[in-house]
């Protein structure tokens, strides 16, 4: 079984005479403490990080595209951290999706999930009262063939809750804003229940933006 470990690390901890922007980003390695494997993803930020114990790791420096050193947590383990790519940084089965927030309007941000995967992008839109996390199990069934995203609409979950902007076309515009921000090329939109309004709004007004619409018991 392979597990996944996420660590937030401030770039300043790594020193090595490098500026933060030289190593900021996602790095990954696979630790092999018997009898299992542990996938480690280190997110190095330009600002001070949290949840990272500098005594738990001793890194020797940059070697080409790798960070060489030893991770110590009970036993010393020698990971070679390589800069993560879109595919390799994707969460594994059972892991949490990558989360980011996208501005779709002044003072309105939407929670966007990325379960990873390869192939054509598929964007999942939740039903009324739900957020994108309702697709956590379903999304992982699609990642072998597609790169799967989810959007939590305004007013729900961790997204902004403005007093206005809940018409079908405004919600459709929110979806389009996310597609543009992520630079998704002709994704398939999949909507459950109320999300059918967003699908119909996007598909009828901007059919050139999407490859297809899938209605899951949708309005």
Coordinates of N, CA and C in Angstrom, one line a residue:
X1 N 0.9 -1.2 0.0 CA 0.0 0.0 0.0 C 0.9 1.2 0.0
X2 N 0.6 2.2 -0.8 CA 1.3 3.4 -0.8 C 0.5 4.5 -0.2
X3 N 1.1 5.2 0.7 CA 0.4 6.3 1.4 C 1.1 7.6 0.9
X4 N 0.5 8.7 1.3 CA 1.0 10.0 0.8 C 1.2 10.9 2.0
X5 N 2.2 11.7 2.1 CA 2.6 12.6 3.1 C 2.8 14.0 2.6
X6 N 2.0 14.9 3.1 CA 2.1 16.3 2.6 C 2.9 17.1 3.7
X7 N 3.8 17.9 3.2 CA 4.6 18.8 4.2 C 4.6 20.2 3.6
X8 N 4.4 21.2 4.4 CA 4.6 22.6 4.0 C 5.9 23.1 4.6
X9 N 6.8 23.5 3.7 CA 8.1 23.9 4.2 C 8.5 25.3 3.7
X10 N 8.9 26.2 4.6 CA 9.4 27.5 4.2 C 10.7 27.3 3.5
X11 N 10.9 28.0 2.4 CA 12.1 27.8 1.5 C 13.4 28.2 2.3
X12 N 13.2 29.1 3.3 CA 14.4 29.5 4.0 C 15.1 28.4 4.8
X13 N 14.3 27.3 5.1 CA 14.9 26.2 5.8 C 16.0 25.5 5.0
X14 N 15.9 25.6 3.7 CA 16.8 24.8 2.9 C 18.2 25.5 2.6
X15 N 18.2 26.8 2.8 CA 19.4 27.5 2.7 C 20.1 27.3 1.4
X16 N 21.3 26.8 1.5 CA 22.1 26.4 0.3 C 22.5 27.6 -0.5
X17 N 22.3 28.8 0.0 CA 22.7 30.0 -0.7 C 21.8 30.4 -1.8
X18 N 20.6 29.7 -1.9 CA 19.6 30.0 -3.0 C 18.5 30.9 -2.5
X19 N 18.0 31.7 -3.4 CA 16.9 32.5 -3.1 C 15.6 31.6 -3.1
X20 N 14.6 32.0 -2.3 CA 13.4 31.2 -2.2 C 12.8 30.9 -3.5
X21 N 12.8 31.8 -4.5 CA 12.1 31.5 -5.8 C 12.8 30.4 -6.6
X22 N 14.1 30.1 -6.2 CA 14.8 29.1 -6.9 C 14.3 27.7 -6.6
X23 N 13.7 27.5 -5.4 CA 13.3 26.2 -5.1 C 11.8 26.1 -4.7
X24 N 11.1 27.3 -4.7 CA 9.7 27.3 -4.4 C 8.9 26.4 -5.4
X25 N 8.0 25.6 -4.8 CA 7.1 24.8 -5.7 C 7.0 23.4 -5.0
X26 N 6.5 22.4 -5.7 CA 6.2 21.1 -5.2 C 7.4 20.2 -5.6
X27 N 7.8 19.4 -4.6 CA 8.9 18.4 -4.8 C 8.4 17.1 -4.2
X28 N 8.9 16.0 -4.7 CA 8.3 14.7 -4.3 C 9.4 13.7 -4.2
X29 N 9.1 12.7 -3.4 CA 10.0 11.5 -3.2 C 9.2 10.4 -2.7
X30 N 9.8 9.2 -2.8 CA 9.1 8.0 -2.2 C 10.0 7.4 -1.2
X31 N 9.5 7.4 0.1 CA 10.2 6.7 1.2 C 9.8 5.3 1.2
X32 N 10.7 4.4 1.7 CA 10.4 3.0 1.7 C 10.7 2.4 3.1
X33 N 9.9 2.9 4.1 CA 10.0 2.2 5.4 C 9.3 0.9 5.4
X34 N 10.0 -0.2 5.6 CA 9.3 -1.5 5.5 C 8.1 -1.5 6.5
X35 N 7.0 -2.2 6.2 CA 6.7 -3.0 5.0 C 5.9 -2.2 4.0
X36 N 6.0 -0.9 3.9 CA 5.1 -0.2 3.0 C 6.0 0.9 2.3
X37 N 5.3 1.7 1.4 CA 5.9 2.8 0.8 C 5.2 4.1 1.2
X38 N 5.9 5.2 1.4 CA 5.2 6.4 1.8 C 5.7 7.5 0.7
X39 N 4.7 8.0 0.0 CA 5.0 9.0 -1.0 C 5.0 10.4 -0.3
X40 N 6.1 11.1 -0.4 CA 6.2 12.4 0.3 C 6.2 13.5 -0.8
X41 N 5.3 14.5 -0.5 CA 5.3 15.7 -1.4 C 5.6 16.9 -0.5
X42 N 6.6 17.6 -0.8 CA 7.0 18.8 0.0 C 6.6 20.0 -0.8
X43 N 5.8 20.9 -0.2 CA 5.4 22.1 -0.9 C 6.3 23.2 -0.3
X44 N 7.2 23.8 -1.0 CA 8.1 24.8 -0.6 C 7.6 26.2 -1.0
X45 N 7.3 27.0 0.0 CA 6.7 28.3 -0.3 C 7.8 29.4 -0.1
X46 N 7.5 30.6 -0.7 CA 8.4 31.7 -0.6 C 8.3 32.4 0.8
X47 N 7.2 32.1 1.5 CA 7.0 32.7 2.8 C 7.1 31.6 3.8
X48 N 7.1 32.0 5.1 CA 7.3 31.0 6.2 C 6.2 29.9 6.1
X49 N 6.6 28.7 6.2 CA 5.6 27.6 6.2 C 5.2 27.2 7.5
X50 N 4.3 26.2 7.6 CA 3.8 25.7 8.9 C 3.8 24.2 8.8
X51 N 3.9 23.6 10.0 CA 3.8 22.1 10.1 C 5.0 21.4 9.6
X52 N 6.2 22.1 9.6 CA 7.4 21.4 9.2 C 8.4 21.5 10.3
X53 N 9.0 20.4 10.7 CA 10.0 20.4 11.8 C 11.3 20.4 11.2
X54 N 12.1 21.5 11.2 CA 13.4 21.5 10.6 C 14.3 20.5 11.1
X55 N 14.1 19.9 12.3 CA 15.0 18.9 12.9 C 14.7 17.6 12.3
X56 N 13.6 17.4 11.6 CA 13.2 16.2 11.0 C 13.9 15.9 9.7
X57 N 14.6 16.9 9.1 CA 15.2 16.7 7.8 C 16.5 17.4 7.7
X58 N 17.4 16.7 7.0 CA 18.7 17.3 6.8 C 19.0 17.2 5.3
X59 N 18.9 18.3 4.6 CA 19.1 18.2 3.1 C 20.4 18.8 2.7
X60 N 21.1 18.1 1.8 CA 22.5 18.4 1.5 C 22.6 19.5 0.5
X61 N 21.5 19.7 -0.3 CA 21.6 20.8 -1.3 C 21.0 20.4 -2.7
X62 N 21.1 21.3 -3.6 CA 20.6 21.0 -5.0 C 21.6 20.3 -5.8
X63 N 21.1 19.3 -6.5 CA 21.9 18.6 -7.5 C 21.1 18.5 -8.8
X64 N 21.4 19.4 -9.7 CA 20.6 19.4 -10.9 C 19.1 19.7 -10.6
X65 N 18.3 18.8 -10.9 CA 16.8 19.0 -10.7 C 16.4 18.3 -9.4
X66 N 17.3 17.9 -8.6 CA 17.0 17.2 -7.3 C 17.5 17.9 -6.1
X67 N 16.8 17.6 -5.0 CA 17.3 18.0 -3.6 C 17.7 16.7 -3.0
X68 N 19.0 16.6 -2.6 CA 19.6 15.4 -2.0 C 19.7 15.6 -0.5
X69 N 19.3 14.5 0.2 CA 19.5 14.6 1.7 C 18.9 13.4 2.4
X70 N 18.6 13.6 3.7 CA 18.1 12.5 4.5 C 16.9 13.0 5.3
X71 N 15.8 12.2 5.2 CA 14.6 12.5 6.0 C 14.7 11.6 7.2
X72 N 14.6 12.2 8.4 CA 14.7 11.4 9.7 C 13.4 11.5 10.4
X73 N 12.7 10.4 10.6 CA 11.5 10.4 11.4 C 11.5 9.0 12.0
X74 N 12.2 8.8 13.1 CA 12.4 7.5 13.7 C 13.6 6.8 13.1
X75 N 13.6 6.6 11.8 CA 14.7 6.0 11.1 C 15.1 7.0 10.0
X76 N 16.4 7.1 9.7 CA 16.9 8.0 8.6 C 16.6 7.3 7.3
X77 N 15.9 8.0 6.4 CA 15.6 7.5 5.1 C 16.1 8.5 4.0
X78 N 16.7 8.0 2.9 CA 17.4 8.8 2.0 C 16.5 9.2 0.7
X79 N 15.6 10.1 0.9 CA 14.8 10.5 -0.3 C 15.6 11.4 -1.2
X80 N 15.3 11.3 -2.5 CA 15.8 12.3 -3.5 C 14.6 13.0 -4.0
X81 N 14.5 14.3 -3.6 CA 13.3 15.1 -3.9 C 13.5 15.6 -5.3
X82 N 12.5 15.3 -6.2 CA 12.5 15.8 -7.5 C 11.3 16.8 -7.7
X83 N 11.5 17.8 -8.5 CA 10.4 18.7 -8.7 C 9.2 18.0 -9.3
X84 N 8.0 18.2 -8.7 CA 6.8 17.5 -9.1 C 6.3 18.0 -10.4
X85 N 5.7 17.1 -11.3 CA 5.0 17.6 -12.5 C 3.5 17.5 -12.3
X86 N 2.8 18.0 -13.2 CA 1.3 17.9 -13.1 C 0.8 16.5 -12.9
X87 N 1.4 15.5 -13.6 CA 1.0 14.2 -13.5 C 1.5 13.5 -12.2
X88 N 2.8 13.6 -11.9 CA 3.4 12.9 -10.8 C 3.0 13.5 -9.4
X89 N 2.5 14.7 -9.4 CA 2.1 15.3 -8.1 C 0.7 15.0 -7.8
X90 N 0.0 14.3 -8.7 CA -1.4 14.1 -8.5 C -1.6 13.1 -7.3
X91 N -2.7 13.4 -6.5 CA -2.9 12.5 -5.4 C -3.2 11.1 -5.8
X92 N -2.7 10.1 -5.0 CA -3.0 8.7 -5.3 C -4.4 8.4 -4.7
X93 N -4.9 7.1 -5.0 CA -6.1 6.7 -4.5 C -6.1 6.8 -3.0
X94 N -7.2 7.4 -2.4 CA -7.3 7.6 -1.0 C -6.6 8.9 -0.5
X95 N -5.9 9.6 -1.4 CA -5.3 10.8 -1.0 C -6.2 12.0 -1.1
X96 N -5.9 13.1 -0.6 CA -6.7 14.3 -0.7 C -6.5 15.0 -2.0
X97 N -7.5 15.6 -2.6 CA -7.2 16.4 -3.8 C -6.5 17.7 -3.5
X98 N -5.8 18.1 -4.5 CA -5.1 19.4 -4.4 C -6.2 20.5 -4.4
X99 N -6.1 21.5 -3.5 CA -7.1 22.6 -3.4 C -6.5 23.9 -3.7
X100 N -7.2 24.7 -4.5 CA -6.8 26.1 -4.7 C -8.1 26.9 -4.8
X101 N -7.9 28.3 -4.7 CA -9.0 29.2 -4.8 C -8.8 30.1 -6.0
X102 N -9.9 30.2 -6.8 CA -9.8 31.0 -8.0 C -10.8 32.2 -7.9
X103 N -10.3 33.4 -8.2 CA -11.1 34.6 -8.2 C -12.0 34.6 -9.4
X104 N -13.3 34.7 -9.3 CA -14.2 34.7 -10.4 C -14.9 36.1 -10.5
X105 N -14.8 36.9 -9.5 CA -15.4 38.2 -9.5 C -14.8 39.0 -8.3
X106 N -14.9 40.3 -8.3 CA -14.3 41.0 -7.2 C -14.8 40.5 -5.8
X107 N -13.9 40.1 -5.0 CA -14.2 39.6 -3.7 C -15.0 38.2 -3.6
X108 N -14.9 37.5 -4.8 CA -15.6 36.2 -4.8 C -14.5 35.2 -5.3
X109 N -14.3 34.2 -4.4 CA -13.3 33.1 -4.7 C -14.1 31.8 -4.6
X110 N -13.7 30.9 -5.6 CA -14.3 29.6 -5.6 C -13.3 28.5 -5.2
X111 N -13.7 27.6 -4.4 CA -12.8 26.4 -4.1 C -12.7 25.5 -5.3
X112 N -11.5 25.2 -5.8 CA -11.3 24.3 -6.9 C -10.5 23.1 -6.5
X113 N -11.0 21.9 -6.7 CA -10.2 20.7 -6.4 C -9.6 20.1 -7.6
X114 N -8.5 19.4 -7.4 CA -7.8 18.8 -8.5 C -7.4 17.4 -8.0
X115 N -8.0 16.4 -8.5 CA -7.7 15.0 -8.1 C -6.6 14.4 -9.0
X116 N -6.1 15.1 -9.9 CA -5.0 14.6 -10.8 C -5.6 13.8 -11.9
X117 N -4.7 13.0 -12.5 CA -5.0 12.1 -13.6 C -4.4 12.7 -14.9
X118 N -4.6 11.9 -16.0 CA -4.1 12.3 -17.3 C -5.2 12.2 -18.3
X119 N -5.0 12.9 -19.4 CA -6.0 12.9 -20.5 C -6.9 14.2 -20.5
X120 N -8.0 14.1 -21.2 CA -8.9 15.3 -21.3 C -9.3 15.7 -19.9
X121 N -9.4 17.1 -19.7 CA -9.9 17.5 -18.4 C -11.4 17.3 -18.3
X122 N -11.8 16.9 -17.1 CA -13.2 16.7 -16.7 C -13.5 17.5 -15.5
X123 N -14.5 18.4 -15.5 CA -14.8 19.2 -14.4 C -16.1 18.8 -13.8
X124 N -16.1 18.5 -12.5 CA -17.3 18.1 -11.8 C -18.0 19.2 -11.0
X125 N -19.3 19.3 -11.2 CA -20.1 20.4 -10.6 C -21.1 19.8 -9.7
X126 N -21.1 20.1 -8.4 CA -22.0 19.5 -7.4 C -23.4 20.0 -7.4
X127 N -24.3 19.2 -6.8 CA -25.7 19.6 -6.7 C -25.9 20.6 -5.6
X128 N -27.2 21.0 -5.5 CA -27.6 22.0 -4.5 C -27.3 21.5 -3.1
X129 N -26.6 22.4 -2.3 CA -26.3 22.0 -0.9 C -25.0 21.3 -0.7
X130 N -24.3 20.9 -1.8 CA -23.1 20.1 -1.7 C -21.9 21.0 -2.2
X131 N -20.7 20.5 -1.8 CA -19.5 21.1 -2.4 C -18.8 20.1 -3.2
X132 N -17.7 20.5 -3.8 CA -17.0 19.6 -4.8 C -16.5 18.3 -4.1
X133 N -16.3 18.3 -2.8 CA -15.8 17.2 -2.1 C -16.8 16.0 -2.1
X134 N -18.0 16.2 -2.5 CA -18.9 15.1 -2.7 C -18.5 14.1 -3.7
X135 N -17.6 14.5 -4.6 CA -17.1 13.7 -5.7 C -15.8 13.0 -5.3
X136 N -15.3 13.0 -4.1 CA -14.0 12.5 -3.8 C -13.8 11.1 -4.2
X137 N -14.8 10.2 -4.0 CA -14.6 8.8 -4.4 C -14.8 8.6 -5.9
X138 N -15.9 9.3 -6.4 CA -16.2 9.2 -7.8 C -15.1 9.7 -8.7
X139 N -14.5 10.8 -8.3 CA -13.4 11.4 -9.1 C -12.2 10.4 -9.3
X140 N -11.9 9.7 -8.3 CA -10.7 8.8 -8.4 C -11.0 7.7 -9.4
X141 N -12.2 7.4 -9.7 CA -12.5 6.3 -10.6 C -12.3 6.8 -12.1
X142 N -12.2 8.1 -12.2 CA -12.0 8.7 -13.6 C -10.5 9.1 -13.9
X143 N -9.7 9.2 -12.8 CA -8.4 9.7 -13.0 C -7.5 8.8 -13.9
X144 N -7.7 7.5 -14.0 CA -6.9 6.7 -15.0 C -7.0 7.2 -16.4
X145 N -8.2 7.8 -16.8 CA -8.4 8.2 -18.2 C -8.5 9.7 -18.4
X146 N -8.8 10.5 -17.3 CA -9.0 11.9 -17.4 C -8.3 12.7 -16.3
X147 N -8.1 13.9 -16.5 CA -7.6 14.8 -15.4 C -8.8 15.5 -14.8
X148 N -9.1 15.2 -13.6 CA -10.4 15.5 -13.0 C -10.3 16.7 -12.0
X149 N -11.2 17.6 -12.2 CA -11.3 18.8 -11.3 C -12.7 18.9 -10.8
X150 N -12.9 19.7 -9.7 CA -14.2 19.9 -9.2 C -14.3 21.4 -8.7
X151 N -15.5 22.0 -8.8 CA -15.7 23.4 -8.5 C -16.8 23.4 -7.4
X152 N -16.5 24.1 -6.3 CA -17.6 24.4 -5.3 C -18.2 25.8 -5.7
X153 N -19.4 25.8 -6.0 CA -20.1 27.1 -6.5 C -20.1 28.1 -5.3
X154 N -20.3 29.3 -5.7 CA -20.4 30.4 -4.7 C -21.6 30.1 -3.7
X155 N -21.4 30.5 -2.5 CA -22.5 30.2 -1.5 C -22.4 28.9 -0.8
X156 N -21.5 28.1 -1.1 CA -21.4 26.8 -0.5 C -19.9 26.4 -0.1
X157 N -19.8 25.5 0.8 CA -18.5 25.0 1.2 C -17.5 26.1 1.6
X158 N -16.3 26.0 1.1 CA -15.2 26.9 1.4 C -15.2 28.1 0.4
X159 N -16.1 28.1 -0.6 CA -16.2 29.2 -1.5 C -16.8 30.4 -0.9
X160 N -16.7 31.6 -1.5 CA -17.2 32.8 -1.0 C -18.8 32.8 -1.0
X161 N -19.4 33.5 -0.1 CA -20.8 33.6 0.1 C -21.3 35.0 -0.1
X162 N -21.3 35.5 -1.4 CA -21.8 36.9 -1.6 C -23.3 36.9 -1.5
X163 N -23.8 38.1 -1.4 CA -25.3 38.3 -1.3 C -26.0 38.1 -2.6
X164 N -25.3 38.3 -3.7 CA -25.9 38.2 -5.0 C -25.1 37.3 -6.0
X165 N -25.6 37.1 -7.2 CA -24.8 36.4 -8.2 C -25.2 34.9 -8.3
X166 N -26.5 34.6 -8.1 CA -26.9 33.2 -8.1 C -27.8 32.8 -9.3
X167 N -27.8 33.6 -10.3 CA -28.6 33.3 -11.5 C -27.8 32.2 -12.3
X168 N -28.5 31.5 -13.1 CA -27.9 30.4 -13.9 C -26.7 31.0 -14.7
X169 N -26.9 32.1 -15.4 CA -25.8 32.6 -16.2 C -24.6 33.1 -15.4
X170 N -24.9 33.7 -14.2 CA -23.8 34.2 -13.4 C -23.0 33.0 -12.9
X171 N -23.7 31.9 -12.5 CA -23.0 30.7 -12.0 C -22.3 30.1 -13.2
X172 N -22.8 30.1 -14.4 CA -22.1 29.7 -15.6 C -20.9 30.5 -15.8
X173 N -21.0 31.8 -15.6 CA -19.8 32.6 -15.8 C -18.7 32.3 -14.8
X174 N -19.1 31.9 -13.6 CA -18.1 31.5 -12.6 C -17.4 30.2 -13.1
X175 N -18.1 29.3 -13.7 CA -17.4 28.1 -14.2 C -16.5 28.5 -15.3
X176 N -16.9 29.3 -16.2 CA -16.0 29.8 -17.3 C -14.8 30.5 -16.8
X177 N -14.9 31.3 -15.7 CA -13.8 32.0 -15.1 C -12.8 31.0 -14.6
X178 N -13.3 29.9 -14.0 CA -12.3 28.9 -13.5 C -11.6 28.2 -14.6
X179 N -12.4 27.8 -15.7 CA -11.8 27.2 -16.8 C -10.7 28.0 -17.4
X180 N -10.9 29.3 -17.5 CA -9.9 30.3 -18.1 C -8.7 30.4 -17.1
X181 N -9.0 30.4 -15.8 CA -7.9 30.6 -14.9 C -7.0 29.3 -14.9
X182 N -7.6 28.2 -15.1 CA -6.8 26.9 -15.1 C -6.3 26.6 -16.5
X183 N -6.7 27.4 -17.5 CA -6.3 27.2 -18.9 C -6.7 25.7 -19.3
X184 N -7.9 25.4 -19.0 CA -8.4 24.1 -19.4 C -8.9 24.1 -20.9
X185 N -8.4 23.2 -21.7 CA -8.8 23.2 -23.1 C -9.9 22.3 -23.4
X186 N -11.1 22.8 -23.7 CA -12.2 22.0 -24.1 C -12.5 20.8 -23.1
X187 N -12.8 21.2 -21.8 CA -13.1 20.1 -20.9 C -14.5 19.6 -21.1
X188 N -14.7 18.4 -20.5 CA -16.1 17.9 -20.4 C -16.6 18.4 -19.0
X189 N -17.8 19.0 -19.0 CA -18.4 19.4 -17.8 C -19.4 18.3 -17.3
X190 N -19.4 18.0 -16.1 CA -20.3 17.0 -15.5 C -21.0 17.6 -14.3
X191 N -22.3 17.7 -14.4 CA -23.1 18.3 -13.3 C -24.2 17.5 -12.7
X192 N -24.3 17.6 -11.4 CA -25.3 16.8 -10.7 C -26.4 17.8 -10.2
X193 N -27.6 17.4 -10.4 CA -28.8 18.1 -9.9 C -28.8 19.6 -10.4
X194 N -28.7 20.5 -9.4 CA -28.8 22.0 -9.8 C -27.7 22.4 -10.8
X195 N -26.6 21.7 -10.8 CA -25.5 22.0 -11.7 C -25.9 21.9 -13.2
X196 N -27.1 21.3 -13.5 CA -27.6 21.3 -14.8 C -27.8 22.7 -15.4
X197 N -28.2 23.6 -14.5 CA -28.4 25.0 -14.9 C -27.0 25.6 -15.4
X198 N -26.0 25.3 -14.7 CA -24.7 25.8 -15.1 C -24.2 25.2 -16.4
X199 N -24.4 23.9 -16.6 CA -24.1 23.2 -17.8 C -24.8 23.8 -19.0
X200 N -26.1 24.0 -18.8 CA -26.9 24.5 -19.9 C -26.5 26.0 -20.3
X201 N -26.2 26.7 -19.2 CA -25.8 28.1 -19.5 C -24.5 28.2 -20.3
X202 N -23.5 27.4 -19.8 CA -22.2 27.4 -20.5 C -22.4 26.8 -21.9
X203 N -23.1 25.7 -22.0 CA -23.2 25.0 -23.3 C -24.0 25.8 -24.4
X204 N -25.0 26.6 -23.9 CA -25.8 27.3 -24.9 C -25.1 28.6 -25.3
X205 N -24.4 29.2 -24.4 CA -23.8 30.5 -24.7 C -22.4 30.4 -25.2
X206 N -21.6 29.4 -24.8 CA -20.2 29.2 -25.2 C -19.9 27.8 -25.5
X207 N -20.6 27.3 -26.6 CA -20.3 25.8 -26.9 C -18.9 25.6 -27.4
X208 N -18.2 26.6 -27.8 CA -16.8 26.4 -28.2 C -15.9 26.2 -27.0
X209 N -16.3 26.4 -25.8 CA -15.4 26.3 -24.7 C -15.4 24.9 -24.1
X210 N -16.3 24.1 -24.4 CA -16.4 22.7 -23.8 C -16.5 21.7 -24.9
X211 N -16.1 20.4 -24.5 CA -16.1 19.3 -25.4 C -17.4 18.5 -25.3
X212 N -18.1 18.7 -24.1 CA -19.3 18.0 -23.9 C -19.9 18.3 -22.5
X213 N -21.2 17.9 -22.4 CA -21.9 18.2 -21.1 C -22.5 16.8 -20.7
X214 N -22.3 16.5 -19.4 CA -22.9 15.3 -18.9 C -23.8 15.6 -17.7
X215 N -25.1 15.3 -17.8 CA -26.1 15.6 -16.8 C -26.3 14.4 -15.9
X216 N -26.0 14.5 -14.6 CA -26.2 13.5 -13.7 C -27.5 13.8 -12.9
X217 N -28.7 13.2 -13.3 CA -29.9 13.5 -12.6 C -30.1 15.0 -12.4
X218 N -29.8 15.8 -13.5 CA -29.6 17.2 -13.4 C -30.8 18.0 -13.9
X219 N -30.9 19.2 -13.4 CA -32.0 20.1 -13.8 C -31.7 20.6 -15.2

